[in-house]
Coordinates of C-alpha atoms and ligand atoms in Angstrom, one line a residue:
X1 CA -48.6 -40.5 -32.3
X2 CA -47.7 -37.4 -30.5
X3 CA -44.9 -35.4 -32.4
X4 CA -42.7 -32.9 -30.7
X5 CA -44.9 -29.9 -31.7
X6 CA -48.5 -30.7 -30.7
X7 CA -46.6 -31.7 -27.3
X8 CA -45.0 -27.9 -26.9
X9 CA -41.4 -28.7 -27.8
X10 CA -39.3 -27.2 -29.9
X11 CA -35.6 -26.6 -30.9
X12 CA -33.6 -23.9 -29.1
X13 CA -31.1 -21.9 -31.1
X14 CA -27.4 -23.0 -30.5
X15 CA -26.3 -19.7 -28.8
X16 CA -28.9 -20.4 -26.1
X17 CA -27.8 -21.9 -22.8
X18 CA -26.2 -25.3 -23.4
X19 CA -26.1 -28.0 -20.1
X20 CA -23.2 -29.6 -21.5
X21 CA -22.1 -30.8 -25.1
X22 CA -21.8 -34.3 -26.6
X23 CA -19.0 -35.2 -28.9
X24 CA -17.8 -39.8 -30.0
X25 CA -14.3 -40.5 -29.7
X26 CA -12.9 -41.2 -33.7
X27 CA -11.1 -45.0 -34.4
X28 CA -12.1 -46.4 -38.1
X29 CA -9.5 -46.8 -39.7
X30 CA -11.2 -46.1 -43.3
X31 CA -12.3 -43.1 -42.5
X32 CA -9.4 -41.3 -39.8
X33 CA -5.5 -42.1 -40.8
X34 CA -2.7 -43.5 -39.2
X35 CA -5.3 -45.5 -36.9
X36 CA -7.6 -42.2 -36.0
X37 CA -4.3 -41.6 -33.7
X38 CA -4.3 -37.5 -35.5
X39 CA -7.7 -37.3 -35.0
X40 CA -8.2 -38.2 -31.7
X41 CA -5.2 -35.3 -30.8
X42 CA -7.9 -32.6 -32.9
X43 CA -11.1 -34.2 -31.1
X44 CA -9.1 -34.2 -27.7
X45 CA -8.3 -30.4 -28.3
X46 CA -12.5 -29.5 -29.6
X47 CA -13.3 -31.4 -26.4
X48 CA -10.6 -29.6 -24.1
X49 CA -12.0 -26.3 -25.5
X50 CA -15.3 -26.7 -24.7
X51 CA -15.1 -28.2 -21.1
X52 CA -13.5 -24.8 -20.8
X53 CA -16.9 -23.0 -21.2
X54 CA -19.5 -26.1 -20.5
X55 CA -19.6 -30.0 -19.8
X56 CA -18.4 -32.5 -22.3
X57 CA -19.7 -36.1 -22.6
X58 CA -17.6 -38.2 -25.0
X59 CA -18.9 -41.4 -26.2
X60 CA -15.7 -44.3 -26.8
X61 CA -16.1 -48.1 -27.8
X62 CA -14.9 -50.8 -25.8
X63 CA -11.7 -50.9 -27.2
X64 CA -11.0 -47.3 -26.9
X65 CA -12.1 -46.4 -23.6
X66 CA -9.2 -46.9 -21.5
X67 CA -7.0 -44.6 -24.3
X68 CA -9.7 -42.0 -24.8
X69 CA -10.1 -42.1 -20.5
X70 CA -6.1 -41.5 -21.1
X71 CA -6.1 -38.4 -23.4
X72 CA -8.8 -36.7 -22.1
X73 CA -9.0 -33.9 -19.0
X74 CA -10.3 -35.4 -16.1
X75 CA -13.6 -32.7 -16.8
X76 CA -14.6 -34.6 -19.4
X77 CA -17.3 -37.4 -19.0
X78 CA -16.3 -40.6 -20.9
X79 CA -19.0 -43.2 -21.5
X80 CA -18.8 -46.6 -23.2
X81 CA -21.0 -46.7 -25.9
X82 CA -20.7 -48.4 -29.7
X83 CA -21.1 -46.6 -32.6
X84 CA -20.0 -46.7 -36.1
X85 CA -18.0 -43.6 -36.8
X86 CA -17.6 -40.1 -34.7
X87 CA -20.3 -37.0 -36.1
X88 CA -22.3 -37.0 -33.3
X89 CA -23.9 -34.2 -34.7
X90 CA -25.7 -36.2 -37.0
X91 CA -26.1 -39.4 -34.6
X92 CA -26.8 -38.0 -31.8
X93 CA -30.6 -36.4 -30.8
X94 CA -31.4 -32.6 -32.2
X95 CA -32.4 -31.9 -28.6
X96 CA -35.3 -29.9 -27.8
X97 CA -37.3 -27.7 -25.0
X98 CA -40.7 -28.0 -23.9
X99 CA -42.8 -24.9 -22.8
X100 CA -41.4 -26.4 -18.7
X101 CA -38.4 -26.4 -19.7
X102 CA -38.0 -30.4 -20.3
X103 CA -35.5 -31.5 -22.5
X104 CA -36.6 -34.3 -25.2
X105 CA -34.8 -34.9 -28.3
X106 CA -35.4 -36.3 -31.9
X107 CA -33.7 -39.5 -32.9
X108 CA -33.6 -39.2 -36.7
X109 CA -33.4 -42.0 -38.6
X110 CA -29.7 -42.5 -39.6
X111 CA -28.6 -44.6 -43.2
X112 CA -25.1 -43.1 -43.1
X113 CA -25.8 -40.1 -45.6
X114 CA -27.2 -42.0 -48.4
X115 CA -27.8 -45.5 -47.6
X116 CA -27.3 -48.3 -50.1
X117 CA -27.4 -45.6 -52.7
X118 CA -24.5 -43.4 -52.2
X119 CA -24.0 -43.6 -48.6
X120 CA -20.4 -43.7 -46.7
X121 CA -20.8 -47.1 -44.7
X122 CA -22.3 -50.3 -43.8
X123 CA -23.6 -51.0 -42.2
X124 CA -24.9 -47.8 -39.7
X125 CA -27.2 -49.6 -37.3
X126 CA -25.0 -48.8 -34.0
X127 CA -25.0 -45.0 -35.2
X128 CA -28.9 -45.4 -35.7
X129 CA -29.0 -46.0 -32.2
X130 CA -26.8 -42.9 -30.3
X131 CA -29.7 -41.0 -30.1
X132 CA -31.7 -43.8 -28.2
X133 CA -27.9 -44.0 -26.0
X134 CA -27.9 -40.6 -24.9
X135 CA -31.5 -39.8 -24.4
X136 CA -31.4 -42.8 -21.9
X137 CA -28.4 -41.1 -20.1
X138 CA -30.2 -38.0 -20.2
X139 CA -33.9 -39.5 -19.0
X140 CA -35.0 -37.1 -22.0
X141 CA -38.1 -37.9 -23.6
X142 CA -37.2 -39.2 -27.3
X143 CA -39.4 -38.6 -30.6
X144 CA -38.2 -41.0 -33.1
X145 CA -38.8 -39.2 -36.6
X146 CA -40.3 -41.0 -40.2
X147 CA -37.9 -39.7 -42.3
X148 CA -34.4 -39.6 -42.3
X149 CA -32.5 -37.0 -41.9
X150 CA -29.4 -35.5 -39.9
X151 CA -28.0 -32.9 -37.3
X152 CA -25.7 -31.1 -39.8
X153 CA -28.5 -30.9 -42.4
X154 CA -30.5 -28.0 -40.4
X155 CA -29.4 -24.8 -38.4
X156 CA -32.6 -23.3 -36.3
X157 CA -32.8 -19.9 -34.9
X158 CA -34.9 -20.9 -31.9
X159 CA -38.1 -18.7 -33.0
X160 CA -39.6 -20.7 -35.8
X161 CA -37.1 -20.6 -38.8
X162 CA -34.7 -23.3 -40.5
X163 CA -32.2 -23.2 -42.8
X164 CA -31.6 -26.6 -44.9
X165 CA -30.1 -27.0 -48.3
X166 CA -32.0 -29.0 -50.8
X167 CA -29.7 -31.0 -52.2
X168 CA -28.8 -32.7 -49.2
X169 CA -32.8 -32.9 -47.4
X170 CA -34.9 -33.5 -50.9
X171 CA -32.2 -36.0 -52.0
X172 CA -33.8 -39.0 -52.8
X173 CA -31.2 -41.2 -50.9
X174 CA -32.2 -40.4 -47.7
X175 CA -36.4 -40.6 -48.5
X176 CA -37.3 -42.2 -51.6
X177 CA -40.0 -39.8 -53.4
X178 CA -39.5 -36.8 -50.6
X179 CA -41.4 -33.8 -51.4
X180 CA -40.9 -30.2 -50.4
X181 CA -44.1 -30.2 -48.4
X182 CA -43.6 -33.1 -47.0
X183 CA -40.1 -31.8 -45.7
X184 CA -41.3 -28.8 -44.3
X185 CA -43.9 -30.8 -42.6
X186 CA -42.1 -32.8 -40.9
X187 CA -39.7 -29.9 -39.6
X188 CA -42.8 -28.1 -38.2
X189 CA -43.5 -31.4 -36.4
X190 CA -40.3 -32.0 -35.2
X191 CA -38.5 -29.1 -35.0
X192 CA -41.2 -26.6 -34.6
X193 CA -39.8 -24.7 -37.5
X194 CA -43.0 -22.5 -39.0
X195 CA -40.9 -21.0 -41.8
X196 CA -38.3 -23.3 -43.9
X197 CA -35.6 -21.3 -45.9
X198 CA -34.4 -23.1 -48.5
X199 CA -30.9 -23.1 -50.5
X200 CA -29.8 -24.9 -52.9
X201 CA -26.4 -26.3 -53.3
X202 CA -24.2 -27.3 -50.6
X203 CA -20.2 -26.7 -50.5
X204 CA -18.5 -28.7 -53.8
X205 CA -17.3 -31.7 -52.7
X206 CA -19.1 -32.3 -49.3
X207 CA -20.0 -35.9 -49.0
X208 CA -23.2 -35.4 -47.2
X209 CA -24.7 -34.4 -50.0
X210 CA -24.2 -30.4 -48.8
X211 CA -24.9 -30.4 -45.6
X212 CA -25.9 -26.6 -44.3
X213 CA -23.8 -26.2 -41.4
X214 CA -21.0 -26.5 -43.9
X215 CA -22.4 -23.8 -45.8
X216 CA -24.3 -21.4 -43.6
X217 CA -25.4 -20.9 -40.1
X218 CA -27.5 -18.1 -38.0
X219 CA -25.6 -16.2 -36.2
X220 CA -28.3 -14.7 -34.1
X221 CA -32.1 -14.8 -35.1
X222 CA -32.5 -12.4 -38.6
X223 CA -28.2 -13.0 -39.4
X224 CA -26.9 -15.6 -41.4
X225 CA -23.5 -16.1 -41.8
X226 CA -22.5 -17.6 -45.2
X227 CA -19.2 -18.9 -46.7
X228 CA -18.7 -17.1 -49.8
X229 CA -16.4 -17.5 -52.8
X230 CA -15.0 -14.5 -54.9
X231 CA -13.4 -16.6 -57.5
X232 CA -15.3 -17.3 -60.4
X233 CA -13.2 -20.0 -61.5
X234 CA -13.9 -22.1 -58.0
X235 CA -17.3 -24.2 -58.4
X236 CA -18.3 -22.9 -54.8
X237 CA -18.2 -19.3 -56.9
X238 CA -21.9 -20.2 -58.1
X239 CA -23.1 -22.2 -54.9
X240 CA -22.6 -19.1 -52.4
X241 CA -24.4 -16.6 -55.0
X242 CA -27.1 -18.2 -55.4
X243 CA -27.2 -18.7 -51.6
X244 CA -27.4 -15.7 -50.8
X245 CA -29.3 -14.1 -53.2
X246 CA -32.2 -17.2 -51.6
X247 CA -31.0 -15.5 -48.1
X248 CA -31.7 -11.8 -49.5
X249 CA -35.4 -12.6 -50.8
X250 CA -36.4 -14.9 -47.7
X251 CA -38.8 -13.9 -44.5
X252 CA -37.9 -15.9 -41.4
X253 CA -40.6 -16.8 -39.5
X254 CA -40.6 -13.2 -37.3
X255 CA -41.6 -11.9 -41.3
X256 CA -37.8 -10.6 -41.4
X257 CA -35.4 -10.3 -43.6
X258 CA -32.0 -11.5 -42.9
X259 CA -28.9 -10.0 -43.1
X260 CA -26.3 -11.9 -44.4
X261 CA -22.6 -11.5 -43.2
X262 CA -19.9 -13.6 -45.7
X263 CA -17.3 -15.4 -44.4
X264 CA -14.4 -16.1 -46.6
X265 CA -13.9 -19.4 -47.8
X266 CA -10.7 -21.0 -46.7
X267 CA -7.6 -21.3 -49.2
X268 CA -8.2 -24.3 -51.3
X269 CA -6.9 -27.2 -49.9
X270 CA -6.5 -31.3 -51.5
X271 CA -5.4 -34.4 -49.5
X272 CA -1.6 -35.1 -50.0
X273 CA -0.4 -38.5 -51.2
X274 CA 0.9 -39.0 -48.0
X275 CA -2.7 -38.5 -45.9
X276 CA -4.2 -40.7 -48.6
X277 CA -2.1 -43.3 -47.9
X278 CA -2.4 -43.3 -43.9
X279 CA -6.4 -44.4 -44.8
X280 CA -7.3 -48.1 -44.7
X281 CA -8.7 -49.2 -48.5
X282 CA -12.2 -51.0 -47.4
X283 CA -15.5 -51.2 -49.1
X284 CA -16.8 -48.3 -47.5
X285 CA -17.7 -45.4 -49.4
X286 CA -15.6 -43.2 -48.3
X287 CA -12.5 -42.9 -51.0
X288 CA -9.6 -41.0 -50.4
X289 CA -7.4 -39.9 -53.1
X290 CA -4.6 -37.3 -53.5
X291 CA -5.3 -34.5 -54.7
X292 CA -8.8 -34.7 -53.9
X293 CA -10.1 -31.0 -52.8
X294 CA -11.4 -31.3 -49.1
X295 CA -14.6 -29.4 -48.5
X296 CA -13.6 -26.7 -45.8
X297 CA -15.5 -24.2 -44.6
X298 CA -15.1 -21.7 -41.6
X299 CA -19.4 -21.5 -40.5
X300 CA -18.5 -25.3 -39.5
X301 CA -18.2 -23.9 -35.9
X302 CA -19.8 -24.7 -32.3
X303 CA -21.5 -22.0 -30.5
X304 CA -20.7 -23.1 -26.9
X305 CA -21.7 -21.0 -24.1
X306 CA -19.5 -17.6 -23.7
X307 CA -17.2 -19.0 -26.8
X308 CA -17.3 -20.1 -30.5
X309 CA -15.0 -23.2 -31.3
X310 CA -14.0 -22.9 -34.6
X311 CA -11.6 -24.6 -37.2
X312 CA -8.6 -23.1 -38.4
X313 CA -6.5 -24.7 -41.3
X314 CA -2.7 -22.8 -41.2
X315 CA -3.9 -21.2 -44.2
X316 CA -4.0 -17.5 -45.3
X317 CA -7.8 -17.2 -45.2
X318 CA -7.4 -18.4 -40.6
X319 CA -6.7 -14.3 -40.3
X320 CA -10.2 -13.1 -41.8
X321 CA -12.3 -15.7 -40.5
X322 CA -11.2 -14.6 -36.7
X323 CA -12.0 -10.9 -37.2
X324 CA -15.5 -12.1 -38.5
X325 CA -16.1 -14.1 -35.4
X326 CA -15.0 -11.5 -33.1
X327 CA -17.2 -8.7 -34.9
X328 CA -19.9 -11.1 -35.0
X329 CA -19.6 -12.6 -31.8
X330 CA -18.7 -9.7 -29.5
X331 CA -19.6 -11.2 -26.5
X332 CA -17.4 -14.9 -26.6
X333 CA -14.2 -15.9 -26.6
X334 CA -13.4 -16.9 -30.2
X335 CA -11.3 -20.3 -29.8
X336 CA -10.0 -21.6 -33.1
X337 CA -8.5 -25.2 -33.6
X338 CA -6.6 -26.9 -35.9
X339 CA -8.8 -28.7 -37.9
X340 CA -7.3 -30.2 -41.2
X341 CA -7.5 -33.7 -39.4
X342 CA -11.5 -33.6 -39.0
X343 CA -11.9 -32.1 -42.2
X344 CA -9.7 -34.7 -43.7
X345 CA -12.9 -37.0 -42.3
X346 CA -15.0 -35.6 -44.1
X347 CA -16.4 -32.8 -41.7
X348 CA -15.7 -30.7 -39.1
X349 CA -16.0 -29.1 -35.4
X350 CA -19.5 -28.5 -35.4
X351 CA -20.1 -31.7 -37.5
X352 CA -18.4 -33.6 -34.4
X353 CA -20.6 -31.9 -31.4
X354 CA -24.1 -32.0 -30.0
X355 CA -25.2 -29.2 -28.0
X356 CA -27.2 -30.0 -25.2
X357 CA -29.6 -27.1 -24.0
X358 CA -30.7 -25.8 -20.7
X359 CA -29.2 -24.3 -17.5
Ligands
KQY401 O1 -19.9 -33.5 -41.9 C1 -20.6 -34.3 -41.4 N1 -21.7 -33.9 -40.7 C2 -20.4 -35.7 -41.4 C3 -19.4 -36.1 -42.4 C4 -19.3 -37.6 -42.6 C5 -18.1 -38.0 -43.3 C6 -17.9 -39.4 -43.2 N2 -16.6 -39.7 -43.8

């Protein structure tokens, strides 16, 4: 079978050109509160953002269409289509270029970030199949991968390199018996990636099993932007050291070494009693108690073109986080959101958003 590589493709970096961006309207009730009505306000504002700066496609069930047609500016595209939850960015296709300029996409295998063992739903089958949805849309070619795997477990900086964290991509709940090798294999195949940097740990308390784009992202090829931790007593103290010391001794796949810019953690925050309480009690996986610490970050931001979308919390730390993204960013508008609804999900902006490349 032809993989993505041996047929010339390969996956742009975020900050190049995007043809639109694809985001799913949020309604489970176990997962969003107070019926998903909060979190459809904070995915209506991400998707009024970006159709500022490029096009939006929302996907929305059956039995949301008419609302989400309703809350959304006219700009936006609205398209029926099932899923089982909202993160397009780990449903949806990791879209790629070919040497043309054709657009194909992978559709990774989904099992709802762990599967029977550990994983947040069941069952996942409609997300499984977003990727097939959109690529269809799109007439895109689509390279189904063998292993599973998803958006917000990667970051590529369009020449060769991606970051992944191994506790999320070598977890045995997503590939039974996954080796290194075999990892990095398939990301050559299906990325194009010819050098893998690996960290370690993801942010404490993610429930994707440390997702990257939680804790790190490039900002342009040989920069890394990390969320970093200055308080020894915090468990994410220990989890950004050792990421960037990883950062500091790697090569990228130019034979660089990166610089790496730190972006201040956001103030701890934890779930009220009240926020808890506005979640439906299922079966699912995903339990929500007070008190529980959400895991925020501030690199959990979409590039989109001429702007970066980022979260912002009402907290102390939303100051320091915008002067890194305009020093780092120059060139963009830096629109931040408030975000504690997403995040009280169990992710956030660029967790909810697919970019789409090309002119
Ligand atoms: O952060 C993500 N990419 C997805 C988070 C899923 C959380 C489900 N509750």
């Amino acid at each position: 079978m032809t993989t993505p590589h041996a047929a010339g493709y390969a996956m742009p970096a975020e900050w190049a050109p995007h043809a639109g961006c694809w985001m799913i309207w949020p309604e489970r009730p176990d997962n969003w509160r107070l019926g998903a009505k909060p979190a459809q306000a904070a995915f209506a504002a991400v998707a009024s953002a970006i159709a500022r700066f490029e096009k939006v496609t929302m996907l929305v069930s059956a039995r949301q269409f008419a609302n989400a047609r309703a809350r959304l500016p006219a700009e936006v595209r609205v398209i029926e289509a099932s899923t089982n939850d909202a993160w397009m960015r780990d449903v949806g296709p990791s879209f790629l270029l070919g040497p043309d300029g054709a657009l194909a996409g992978v559709d990774w295998p989904f099992n709802a970030w762990g599967g029977l063992r550990g994983g947040l739903y069941f069952p996942w089958d409609l997300d499984d199949q977003v990727a097939v949805k959109v690529l269809e849309v799109e007439r895109a070619r689509r390279f189904r991968a063998p292993l599973v795997i998803e958006g917000g477990a990667i970051h590529a900086d369009g020449e060769g390199t991606v970051l992944v964290a191994e506790q999320c991509v070598l977890n045995e709940n997503r590939n039974e018996g996954i080796t290194r090798a075999v990892m990095e294999t398939m990301l050559r195949e299906y990325l194009g990636a010819t050098t893998v940097i690996w960290l370690g740990q993801g942010v404490p308390g993610d429930e994707t099993d440390g997702h990257v784009d939680n804790l790190a992202c490039f900002v342009r090829p040989g920069m890394v932007l990390l969320s970093w931790c200055d308080d020894p007593a915090d468990p994410h103290y220990a989890v950004s050291r050792d990421a960037e010391a990883r950062l500091l001794a790697a090569r990228d796949a130019k034979g660089r070494a990166l610089v790496v810019e730190r972006m201040p953690m956001p103030t701890p925050m934890f779930i009220t009693a009240q926020e808890a309480a506005g979640v439906d009690a299922t079966a699912s996986g995903m339990n929500r108690a007070a008190g529980e610490r959400l895991a925020a970050s501030y690199v959990n931001f979409y590039i989109a073109n001429g702007a970066i979308i980022a979260p912002c919390f009402g907290v102390a730390t939303d100051a320091a986080a915008h002067g890194v993204l305009s020093r780092l960013f120059p060139g963009r508008d830096i629109v931040m959101l408030p975000a504690r609804e997403i995040l009280l999900g169990g992710g956030n902006i660029h967790c909810i958003t697919q970019q789409q490349p090309g002119g």
